PDB file of C-alpha atoms in Angstrom:
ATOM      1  CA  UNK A   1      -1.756   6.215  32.677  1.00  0.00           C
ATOM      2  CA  UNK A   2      -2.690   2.875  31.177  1.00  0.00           C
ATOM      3  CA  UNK A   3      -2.031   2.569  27.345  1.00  0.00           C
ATOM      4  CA  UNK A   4      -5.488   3.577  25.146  1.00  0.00           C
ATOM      5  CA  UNK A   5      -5.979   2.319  22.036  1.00  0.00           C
ATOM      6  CA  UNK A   6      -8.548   2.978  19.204  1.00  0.00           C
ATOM      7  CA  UNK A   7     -11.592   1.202  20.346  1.00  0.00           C
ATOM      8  CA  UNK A   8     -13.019  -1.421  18.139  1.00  0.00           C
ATOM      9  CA  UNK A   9     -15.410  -3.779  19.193  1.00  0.00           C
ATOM     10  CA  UNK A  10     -16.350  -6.970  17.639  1.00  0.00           C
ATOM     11  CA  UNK A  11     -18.908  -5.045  15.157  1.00  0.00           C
ATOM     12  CA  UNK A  12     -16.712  -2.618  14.762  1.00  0.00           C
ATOM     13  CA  UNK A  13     -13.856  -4.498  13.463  1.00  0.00           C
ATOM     14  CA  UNK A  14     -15.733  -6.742  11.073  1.00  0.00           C
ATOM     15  CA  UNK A  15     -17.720  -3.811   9.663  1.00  0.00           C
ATOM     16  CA  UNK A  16     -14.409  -2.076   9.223  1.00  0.00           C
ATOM     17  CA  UNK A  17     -13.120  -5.229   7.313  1.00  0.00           C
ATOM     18  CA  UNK A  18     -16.313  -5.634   4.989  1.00  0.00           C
ATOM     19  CA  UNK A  19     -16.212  -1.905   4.256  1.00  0.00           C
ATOM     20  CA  UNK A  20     -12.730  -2.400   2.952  1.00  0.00           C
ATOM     21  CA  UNK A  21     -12.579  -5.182   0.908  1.00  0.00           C
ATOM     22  CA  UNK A  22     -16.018  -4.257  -0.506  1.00  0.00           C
ATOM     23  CA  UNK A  23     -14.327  -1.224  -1.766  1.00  0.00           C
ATOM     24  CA  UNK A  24     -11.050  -2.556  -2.806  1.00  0.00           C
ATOM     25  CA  UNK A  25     -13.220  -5.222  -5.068  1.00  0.00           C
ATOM     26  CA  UNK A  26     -15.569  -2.290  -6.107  1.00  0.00           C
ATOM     27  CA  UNK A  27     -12.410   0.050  -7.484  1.00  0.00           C
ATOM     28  CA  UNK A  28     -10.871  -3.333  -8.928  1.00  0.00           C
ATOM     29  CA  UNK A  29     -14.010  -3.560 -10.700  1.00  0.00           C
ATOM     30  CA  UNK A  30     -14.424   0.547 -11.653  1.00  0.00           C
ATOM     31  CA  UNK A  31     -10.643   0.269 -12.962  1.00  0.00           C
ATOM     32  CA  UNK A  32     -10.962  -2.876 -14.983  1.00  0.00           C
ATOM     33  CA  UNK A  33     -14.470  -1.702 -16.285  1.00  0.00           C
ATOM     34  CA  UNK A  34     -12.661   2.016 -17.456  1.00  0.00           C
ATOM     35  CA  UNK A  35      -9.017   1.260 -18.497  1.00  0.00           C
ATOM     36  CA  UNK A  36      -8.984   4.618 -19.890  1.00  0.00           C
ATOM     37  CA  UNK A  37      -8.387   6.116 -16.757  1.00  0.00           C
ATOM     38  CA  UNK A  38      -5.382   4.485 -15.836  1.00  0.00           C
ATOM     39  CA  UNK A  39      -3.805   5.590 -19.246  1.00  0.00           C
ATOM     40  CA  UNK A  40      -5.623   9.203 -18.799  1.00  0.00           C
ATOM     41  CA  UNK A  41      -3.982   9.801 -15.443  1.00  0.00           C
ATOM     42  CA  UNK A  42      -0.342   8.583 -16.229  1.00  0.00           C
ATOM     43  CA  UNK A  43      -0.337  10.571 -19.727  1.00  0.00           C
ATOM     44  CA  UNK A  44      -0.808  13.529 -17.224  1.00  0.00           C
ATOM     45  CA  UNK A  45       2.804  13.461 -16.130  1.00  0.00           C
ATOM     46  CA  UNK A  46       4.252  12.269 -19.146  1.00  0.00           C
ATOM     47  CA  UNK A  47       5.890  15.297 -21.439  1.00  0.00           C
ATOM     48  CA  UNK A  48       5.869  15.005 -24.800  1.00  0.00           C
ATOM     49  CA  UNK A  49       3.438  13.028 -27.856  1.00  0.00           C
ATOM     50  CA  UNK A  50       2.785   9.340 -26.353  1.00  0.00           C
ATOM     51  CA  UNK A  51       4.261   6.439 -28.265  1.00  0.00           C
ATOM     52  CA  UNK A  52       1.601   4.294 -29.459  1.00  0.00           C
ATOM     53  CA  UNK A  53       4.660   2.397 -30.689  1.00  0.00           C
ATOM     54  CA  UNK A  54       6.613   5.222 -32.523  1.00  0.00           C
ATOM     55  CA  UNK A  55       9.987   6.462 -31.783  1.00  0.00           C
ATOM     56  CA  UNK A  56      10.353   9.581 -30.658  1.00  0.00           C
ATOM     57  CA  UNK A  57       7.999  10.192 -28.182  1.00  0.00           C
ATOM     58  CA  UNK A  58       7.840  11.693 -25.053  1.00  0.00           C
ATOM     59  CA  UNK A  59       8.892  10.494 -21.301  1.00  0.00           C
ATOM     60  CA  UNK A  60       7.776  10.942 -17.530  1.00  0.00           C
ATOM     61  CA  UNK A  61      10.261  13.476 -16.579  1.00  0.00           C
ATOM     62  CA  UNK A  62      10.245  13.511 -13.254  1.00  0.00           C
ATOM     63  CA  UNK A  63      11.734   9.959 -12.891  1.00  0.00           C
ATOM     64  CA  UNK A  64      14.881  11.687 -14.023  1.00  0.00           C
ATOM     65  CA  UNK A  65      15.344  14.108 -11.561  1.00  0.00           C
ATOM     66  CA  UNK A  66      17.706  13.115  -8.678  1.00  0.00           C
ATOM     67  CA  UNK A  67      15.918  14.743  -6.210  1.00  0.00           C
ATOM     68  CA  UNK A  68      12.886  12.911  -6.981  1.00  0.00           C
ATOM     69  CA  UNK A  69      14.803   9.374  -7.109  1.00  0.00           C
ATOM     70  CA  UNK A  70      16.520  10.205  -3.525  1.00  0.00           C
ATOM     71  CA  UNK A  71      13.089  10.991  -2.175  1.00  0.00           C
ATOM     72  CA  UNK A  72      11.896   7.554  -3.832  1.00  0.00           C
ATOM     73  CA  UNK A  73      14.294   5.787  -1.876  1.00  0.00           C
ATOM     74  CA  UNK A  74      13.894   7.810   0.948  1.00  0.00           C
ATOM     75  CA  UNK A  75       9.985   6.568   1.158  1.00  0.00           C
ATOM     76  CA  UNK A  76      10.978   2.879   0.263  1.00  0.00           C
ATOM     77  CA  UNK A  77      12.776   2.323   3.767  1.00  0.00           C
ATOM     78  CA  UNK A  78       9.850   3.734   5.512  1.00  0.00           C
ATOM     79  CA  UNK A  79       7.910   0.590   6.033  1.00  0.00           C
ATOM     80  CA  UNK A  80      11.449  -1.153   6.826  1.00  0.00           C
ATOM     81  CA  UNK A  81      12.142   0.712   9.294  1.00  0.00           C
ATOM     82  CA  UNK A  82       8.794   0.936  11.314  1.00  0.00           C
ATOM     83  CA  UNK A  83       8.891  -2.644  10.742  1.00  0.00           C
ATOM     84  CA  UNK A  84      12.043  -2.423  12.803  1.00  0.00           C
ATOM     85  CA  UNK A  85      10.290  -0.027  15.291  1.00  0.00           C
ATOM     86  CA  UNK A  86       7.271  -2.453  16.094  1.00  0.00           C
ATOM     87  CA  UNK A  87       9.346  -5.366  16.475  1.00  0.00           C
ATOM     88  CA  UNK A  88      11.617  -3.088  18.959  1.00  0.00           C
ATOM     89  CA  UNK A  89       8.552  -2.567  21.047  1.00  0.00           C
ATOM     90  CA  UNK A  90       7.476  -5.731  21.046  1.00  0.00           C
ATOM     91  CA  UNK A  91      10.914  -6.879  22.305  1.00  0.00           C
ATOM     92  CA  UNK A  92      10.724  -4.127  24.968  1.00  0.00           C
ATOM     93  CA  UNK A  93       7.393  -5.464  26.239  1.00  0.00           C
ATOM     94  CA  UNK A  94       8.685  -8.855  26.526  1.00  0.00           C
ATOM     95  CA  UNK A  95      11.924  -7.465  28.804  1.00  0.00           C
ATOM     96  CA  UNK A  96       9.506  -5.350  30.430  1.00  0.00           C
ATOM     97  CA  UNK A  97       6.143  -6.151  32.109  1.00  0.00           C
ATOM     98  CA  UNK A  98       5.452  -2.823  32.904  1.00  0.00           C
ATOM     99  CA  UNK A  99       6.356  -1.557  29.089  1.00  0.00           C
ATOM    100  CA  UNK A 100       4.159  -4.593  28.294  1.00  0.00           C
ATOM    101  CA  UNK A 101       1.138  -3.665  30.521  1.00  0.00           C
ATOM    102  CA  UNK A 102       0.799  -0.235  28.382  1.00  0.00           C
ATOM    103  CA  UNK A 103       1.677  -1.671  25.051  1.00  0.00           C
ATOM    104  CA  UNK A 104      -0.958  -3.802  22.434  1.00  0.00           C
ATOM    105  CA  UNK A 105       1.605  -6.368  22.173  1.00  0.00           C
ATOM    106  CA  UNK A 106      -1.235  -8.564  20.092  1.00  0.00           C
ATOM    107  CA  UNK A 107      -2.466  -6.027  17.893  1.00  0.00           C
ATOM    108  CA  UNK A 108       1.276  -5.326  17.151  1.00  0.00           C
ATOM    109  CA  UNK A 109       2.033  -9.001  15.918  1.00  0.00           C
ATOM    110  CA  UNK A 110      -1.158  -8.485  14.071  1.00  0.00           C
ATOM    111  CA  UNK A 111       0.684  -5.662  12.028  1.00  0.00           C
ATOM    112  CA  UNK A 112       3.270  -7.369  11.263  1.00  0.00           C
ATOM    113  CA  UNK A 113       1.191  -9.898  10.274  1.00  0.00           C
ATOM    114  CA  UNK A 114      -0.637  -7.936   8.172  1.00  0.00           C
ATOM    115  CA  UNK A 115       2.499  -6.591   6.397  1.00  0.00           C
ATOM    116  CA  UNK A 116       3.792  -9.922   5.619  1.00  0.00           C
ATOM    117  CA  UNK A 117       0.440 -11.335   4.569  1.00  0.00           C
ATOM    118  CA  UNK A 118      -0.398  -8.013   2.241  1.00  0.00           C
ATOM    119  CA  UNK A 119       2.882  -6.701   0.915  1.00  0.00           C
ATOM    120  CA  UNK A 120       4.798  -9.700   1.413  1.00  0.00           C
ATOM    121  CA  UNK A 121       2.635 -12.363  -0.246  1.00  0.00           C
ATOM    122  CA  UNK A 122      -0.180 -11.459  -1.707  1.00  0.00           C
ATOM    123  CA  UNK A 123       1.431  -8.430  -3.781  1.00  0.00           C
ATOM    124  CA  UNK A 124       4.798  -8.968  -4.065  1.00  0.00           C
ATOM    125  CA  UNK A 125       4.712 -12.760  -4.369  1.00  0.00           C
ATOM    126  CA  UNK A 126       1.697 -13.516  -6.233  1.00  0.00           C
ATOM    127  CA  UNK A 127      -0.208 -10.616  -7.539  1.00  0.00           C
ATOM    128  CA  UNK A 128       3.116  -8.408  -8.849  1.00  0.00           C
ATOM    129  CA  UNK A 129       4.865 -12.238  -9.623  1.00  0.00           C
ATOM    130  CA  UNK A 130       1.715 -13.968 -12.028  1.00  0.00           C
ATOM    131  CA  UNK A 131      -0.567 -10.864 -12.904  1.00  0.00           C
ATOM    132  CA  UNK A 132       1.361 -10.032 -16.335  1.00  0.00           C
ATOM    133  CA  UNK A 133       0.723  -6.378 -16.275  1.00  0.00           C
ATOM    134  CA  UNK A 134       3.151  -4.384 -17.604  1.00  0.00           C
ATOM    135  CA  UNK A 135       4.378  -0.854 -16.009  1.00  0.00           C
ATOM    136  CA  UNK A 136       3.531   2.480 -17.793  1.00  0.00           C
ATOM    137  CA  UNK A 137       7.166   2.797 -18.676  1.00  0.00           C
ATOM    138  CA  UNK A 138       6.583  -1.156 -20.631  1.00  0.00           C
ATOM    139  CA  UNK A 139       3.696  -0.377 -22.362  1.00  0.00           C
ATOM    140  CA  UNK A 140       3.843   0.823 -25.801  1.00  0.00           C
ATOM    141  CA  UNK A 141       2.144   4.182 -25.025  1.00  0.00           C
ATOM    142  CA  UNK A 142       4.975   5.397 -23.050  1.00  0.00           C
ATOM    143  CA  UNK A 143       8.156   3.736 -24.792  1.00  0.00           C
ATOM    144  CA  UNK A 144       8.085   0.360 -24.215  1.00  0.00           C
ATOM    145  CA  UNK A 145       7.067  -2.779 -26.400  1.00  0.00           C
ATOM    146  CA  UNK A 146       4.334  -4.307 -24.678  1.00  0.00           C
ATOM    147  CA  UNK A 147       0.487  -3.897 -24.580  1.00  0.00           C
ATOM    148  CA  UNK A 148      -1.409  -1.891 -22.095  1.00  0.00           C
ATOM    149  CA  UNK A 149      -3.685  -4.722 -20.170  1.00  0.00           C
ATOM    150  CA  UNK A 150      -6.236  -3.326 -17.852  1.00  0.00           C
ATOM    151  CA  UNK A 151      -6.380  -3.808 -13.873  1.00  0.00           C
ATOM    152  CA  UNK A 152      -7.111  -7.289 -12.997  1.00  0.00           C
ATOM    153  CA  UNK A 153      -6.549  -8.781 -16.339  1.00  0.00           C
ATOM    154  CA  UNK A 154      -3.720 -10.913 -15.752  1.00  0.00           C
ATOM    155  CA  UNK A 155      -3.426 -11.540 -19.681  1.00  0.00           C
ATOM    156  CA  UNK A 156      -0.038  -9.030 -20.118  1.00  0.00           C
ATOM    157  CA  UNK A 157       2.806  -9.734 -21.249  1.00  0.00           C
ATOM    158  CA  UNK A 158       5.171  -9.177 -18.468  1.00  0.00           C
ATOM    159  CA  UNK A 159       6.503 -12.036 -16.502  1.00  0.00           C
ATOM    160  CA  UNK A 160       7.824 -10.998 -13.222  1.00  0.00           C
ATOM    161  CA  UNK A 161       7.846  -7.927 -10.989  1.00  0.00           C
ATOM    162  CA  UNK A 162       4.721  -6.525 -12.744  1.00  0.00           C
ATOM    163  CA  UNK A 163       2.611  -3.460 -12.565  1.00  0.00           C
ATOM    164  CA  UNK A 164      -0.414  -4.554 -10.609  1.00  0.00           C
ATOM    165  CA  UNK A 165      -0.392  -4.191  -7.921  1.00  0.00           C
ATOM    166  CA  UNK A 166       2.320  -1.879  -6.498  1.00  0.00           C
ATOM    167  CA  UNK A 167       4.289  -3.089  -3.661  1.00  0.00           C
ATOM    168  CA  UNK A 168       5.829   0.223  -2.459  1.00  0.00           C
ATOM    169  CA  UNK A 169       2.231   1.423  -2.656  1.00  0.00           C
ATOM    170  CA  UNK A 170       1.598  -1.470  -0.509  1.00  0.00           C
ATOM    171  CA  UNK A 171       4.160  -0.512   2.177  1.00  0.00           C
ATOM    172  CA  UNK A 172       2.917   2.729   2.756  1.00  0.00           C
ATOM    173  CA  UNK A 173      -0.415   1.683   2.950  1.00  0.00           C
ATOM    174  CA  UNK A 174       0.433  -0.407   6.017  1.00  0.00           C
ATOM    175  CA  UNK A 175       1.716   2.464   7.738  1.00  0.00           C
ATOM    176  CA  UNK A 176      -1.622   3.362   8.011  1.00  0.00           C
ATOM    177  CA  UNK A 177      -2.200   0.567  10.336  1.00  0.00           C
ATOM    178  CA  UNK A 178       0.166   1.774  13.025  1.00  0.00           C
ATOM    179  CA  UNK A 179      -1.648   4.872  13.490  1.00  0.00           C
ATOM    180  CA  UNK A 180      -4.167   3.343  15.522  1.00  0.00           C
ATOM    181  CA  UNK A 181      -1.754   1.201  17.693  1.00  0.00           C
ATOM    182  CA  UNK A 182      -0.050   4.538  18.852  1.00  0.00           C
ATOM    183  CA  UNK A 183      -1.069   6.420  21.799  1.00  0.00           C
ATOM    184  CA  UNK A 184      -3.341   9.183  21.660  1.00  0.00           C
ATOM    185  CA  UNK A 185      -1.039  11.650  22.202  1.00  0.00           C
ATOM    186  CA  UNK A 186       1.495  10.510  19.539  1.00  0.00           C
ATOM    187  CA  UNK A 187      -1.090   9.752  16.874  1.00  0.00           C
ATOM    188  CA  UNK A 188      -2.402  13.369  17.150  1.00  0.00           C
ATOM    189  CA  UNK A 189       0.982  14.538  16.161  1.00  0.00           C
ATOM    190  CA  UNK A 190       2.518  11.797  14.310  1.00  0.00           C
ATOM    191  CA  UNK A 191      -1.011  10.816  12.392  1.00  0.00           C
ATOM    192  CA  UNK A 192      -1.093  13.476  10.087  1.00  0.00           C
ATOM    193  CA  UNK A 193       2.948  13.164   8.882  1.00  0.00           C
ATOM    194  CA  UNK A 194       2.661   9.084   8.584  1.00  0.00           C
ATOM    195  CA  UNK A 195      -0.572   9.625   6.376  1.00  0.00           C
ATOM    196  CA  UNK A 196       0.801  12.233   4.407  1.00  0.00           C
ATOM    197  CA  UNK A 197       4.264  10.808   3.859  1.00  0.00           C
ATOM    198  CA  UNK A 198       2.123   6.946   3.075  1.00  0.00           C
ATOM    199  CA  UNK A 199      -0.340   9.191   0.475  1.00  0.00           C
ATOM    200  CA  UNK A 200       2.965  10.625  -1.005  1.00  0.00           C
ATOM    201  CA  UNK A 201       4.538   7.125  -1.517  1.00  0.00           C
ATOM    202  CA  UNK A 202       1.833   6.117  -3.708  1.00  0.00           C
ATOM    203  CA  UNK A 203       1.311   8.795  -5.890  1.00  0.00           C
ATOM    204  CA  UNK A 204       4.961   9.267  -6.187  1.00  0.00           C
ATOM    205  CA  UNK A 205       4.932   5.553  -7.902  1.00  0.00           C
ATOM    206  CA  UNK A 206       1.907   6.892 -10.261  1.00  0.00           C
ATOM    207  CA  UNK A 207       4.069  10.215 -11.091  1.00  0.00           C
ATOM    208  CA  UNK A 208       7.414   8.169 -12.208  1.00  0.00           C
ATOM    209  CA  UNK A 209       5.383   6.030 -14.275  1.00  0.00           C
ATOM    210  CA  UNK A 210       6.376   2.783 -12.563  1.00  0.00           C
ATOM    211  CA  UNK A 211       2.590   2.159 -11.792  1.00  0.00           C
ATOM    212  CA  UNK A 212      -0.796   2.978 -13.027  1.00  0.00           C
ATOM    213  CA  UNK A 213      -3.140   4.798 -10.502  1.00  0.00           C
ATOM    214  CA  UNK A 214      -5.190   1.542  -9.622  1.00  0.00           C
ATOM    215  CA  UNK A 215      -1.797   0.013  -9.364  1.00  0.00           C
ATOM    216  CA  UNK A 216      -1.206   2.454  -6.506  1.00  0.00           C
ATOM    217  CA  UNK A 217      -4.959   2.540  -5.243  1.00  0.00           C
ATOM    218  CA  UNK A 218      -5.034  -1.065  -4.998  1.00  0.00           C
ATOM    219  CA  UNK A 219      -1.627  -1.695  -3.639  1.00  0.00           C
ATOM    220  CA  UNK A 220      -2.249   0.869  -0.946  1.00  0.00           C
ATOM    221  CA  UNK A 221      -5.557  -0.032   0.076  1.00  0.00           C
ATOM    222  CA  UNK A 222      -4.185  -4.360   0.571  1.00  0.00           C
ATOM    223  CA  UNK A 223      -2.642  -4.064   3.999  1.00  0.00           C
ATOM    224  CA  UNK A 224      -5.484  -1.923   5.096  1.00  0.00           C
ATOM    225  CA  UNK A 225      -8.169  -4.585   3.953  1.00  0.00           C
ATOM    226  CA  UNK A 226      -5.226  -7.354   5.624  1.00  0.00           C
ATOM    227  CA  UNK A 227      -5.449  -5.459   9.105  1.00  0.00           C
ATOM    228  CA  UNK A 228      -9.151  -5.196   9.582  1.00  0.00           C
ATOM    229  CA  UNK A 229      -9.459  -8.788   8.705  1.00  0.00           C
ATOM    230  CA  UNK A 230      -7.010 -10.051  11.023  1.00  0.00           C
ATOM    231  CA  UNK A 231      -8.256  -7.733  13.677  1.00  0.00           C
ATOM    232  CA  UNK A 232     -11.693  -8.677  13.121  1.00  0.00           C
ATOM    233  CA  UNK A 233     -10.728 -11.945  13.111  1.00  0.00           C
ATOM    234  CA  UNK A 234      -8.998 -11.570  16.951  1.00  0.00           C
ATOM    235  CA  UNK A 235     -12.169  -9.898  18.010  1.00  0.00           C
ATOM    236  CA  UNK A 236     -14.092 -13.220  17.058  1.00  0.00           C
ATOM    237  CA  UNK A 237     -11.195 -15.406  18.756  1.00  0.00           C
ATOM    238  CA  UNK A 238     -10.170 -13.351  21.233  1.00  0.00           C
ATOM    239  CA  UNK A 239     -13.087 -11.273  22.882  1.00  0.00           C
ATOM    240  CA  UNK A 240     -10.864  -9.967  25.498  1.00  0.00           C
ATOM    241  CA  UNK A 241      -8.120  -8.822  23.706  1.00  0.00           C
ATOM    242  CA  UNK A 242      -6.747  -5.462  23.623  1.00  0.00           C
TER     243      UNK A 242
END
């Protein structure tokens, strides 16, 4: 039996992409609009009186606990390594014309594509590199010396490596992507864990107080927005391709 992928027509695809980066501009807006929340969410896990510049104050606790740091690293390879995995297949298909003939070799560059597009330059490069937000942990809320600066502002004063957006967040929103390249018997069972264990990446960033929740939101959602453009964009280029 021939390879079957997630159907998406030429419609389908740009609808997909419009929905998305509608909504990633729409949550940029709601965040930058109501800063509050950002601060609301990430007092949550943060024990102890906030700062607000004073000595003394509290701290997010669970950054401290090596369990929680091992399963922080433990999430950070993901993307690397199904990085790995897709170029692996790829290689295969190329060795192999009948591994090829049941494999979306194109939509499979596309991933990648995405991934260095989203993650690699647009977040990590220039959004995390020139925005200026400072992390949680930086701002003088929750211990540090600099001032909180809403989503999008790009007015903080941090100068490299910043808060928005997050780039782990970013990672594990691109697994995402692969769900729909797998076959349909491995996404049943391997669809839930990816989403689950790419959900948990995010919030786990939000928890440690190394990013605000649109931080998170935004970083996750990139790759996601980066994949349904390219893909809508093969479906305008490439009518026949799978």
């Amino acid at each position: 039996m021939g390879y079957q992928a997630v159907p998406l027509g030429r419609a389908s695809a740009s609808g997909i992409f419009f929905l998305m980066a509608s909504t990633w501009m729409l949550l940029l807006s709601i965040f930058h609009a109501f800063p509050a929340r950002d601060i609301a969410v990430s007092s949550f896990f943060f024990r102890g009186p906030l700062c607000g510049g004073n000595a003394g104050c509290g701290g997010f606790v669970f950054s401290r606990y090596e369990s929680v740091i091992l399963l922080r690293w433990v999430l950070y390879v993901l993307p690397y390594l199904a990085a790995a995995a897709v170029i692996s297949v790829i290689a295969a298909g190329a060795l192999s014309k009948s591994i090829g003939a049941k494999i979306p070799v194109r939509r499979l560059w596309l991933s990648l594509a995405a991934l260095a597009l989203s993650t690699g330059l647009i977040v990590n490069l220039l959004l995390k590199g020139h925005s200026g937000r400072p992390r949680p942990i930086q701002t003088n809320f929750f211990g540090g010396h600099m001032d909180f600066m809403p989503a999008g502002s790009f007015l903080g004063q941090c100068t490299s490596n910043c808060s928005f957006v997050s780039g782990e967040a970013s990672g594990a929103g691109w697994l995402l992507c692969l769900i729909i390249l797998l076959p349909r018997k491995a996404r049943l069972w391997l669809g839930p864990p990816i989403a689950i264990t790419s959900i948990a990446t995010a919030i786990l960033r939000v928890v440690v107080g190394a990013h605000y929740l649109s931080d998170a939101v935004l970083g996750f959602l990139m790759p996601i927005v980066v994949f349904s453009w390219l893909v809508a964009l093969e479906q305008r280029l490439l009518p026949a391709a799978r």
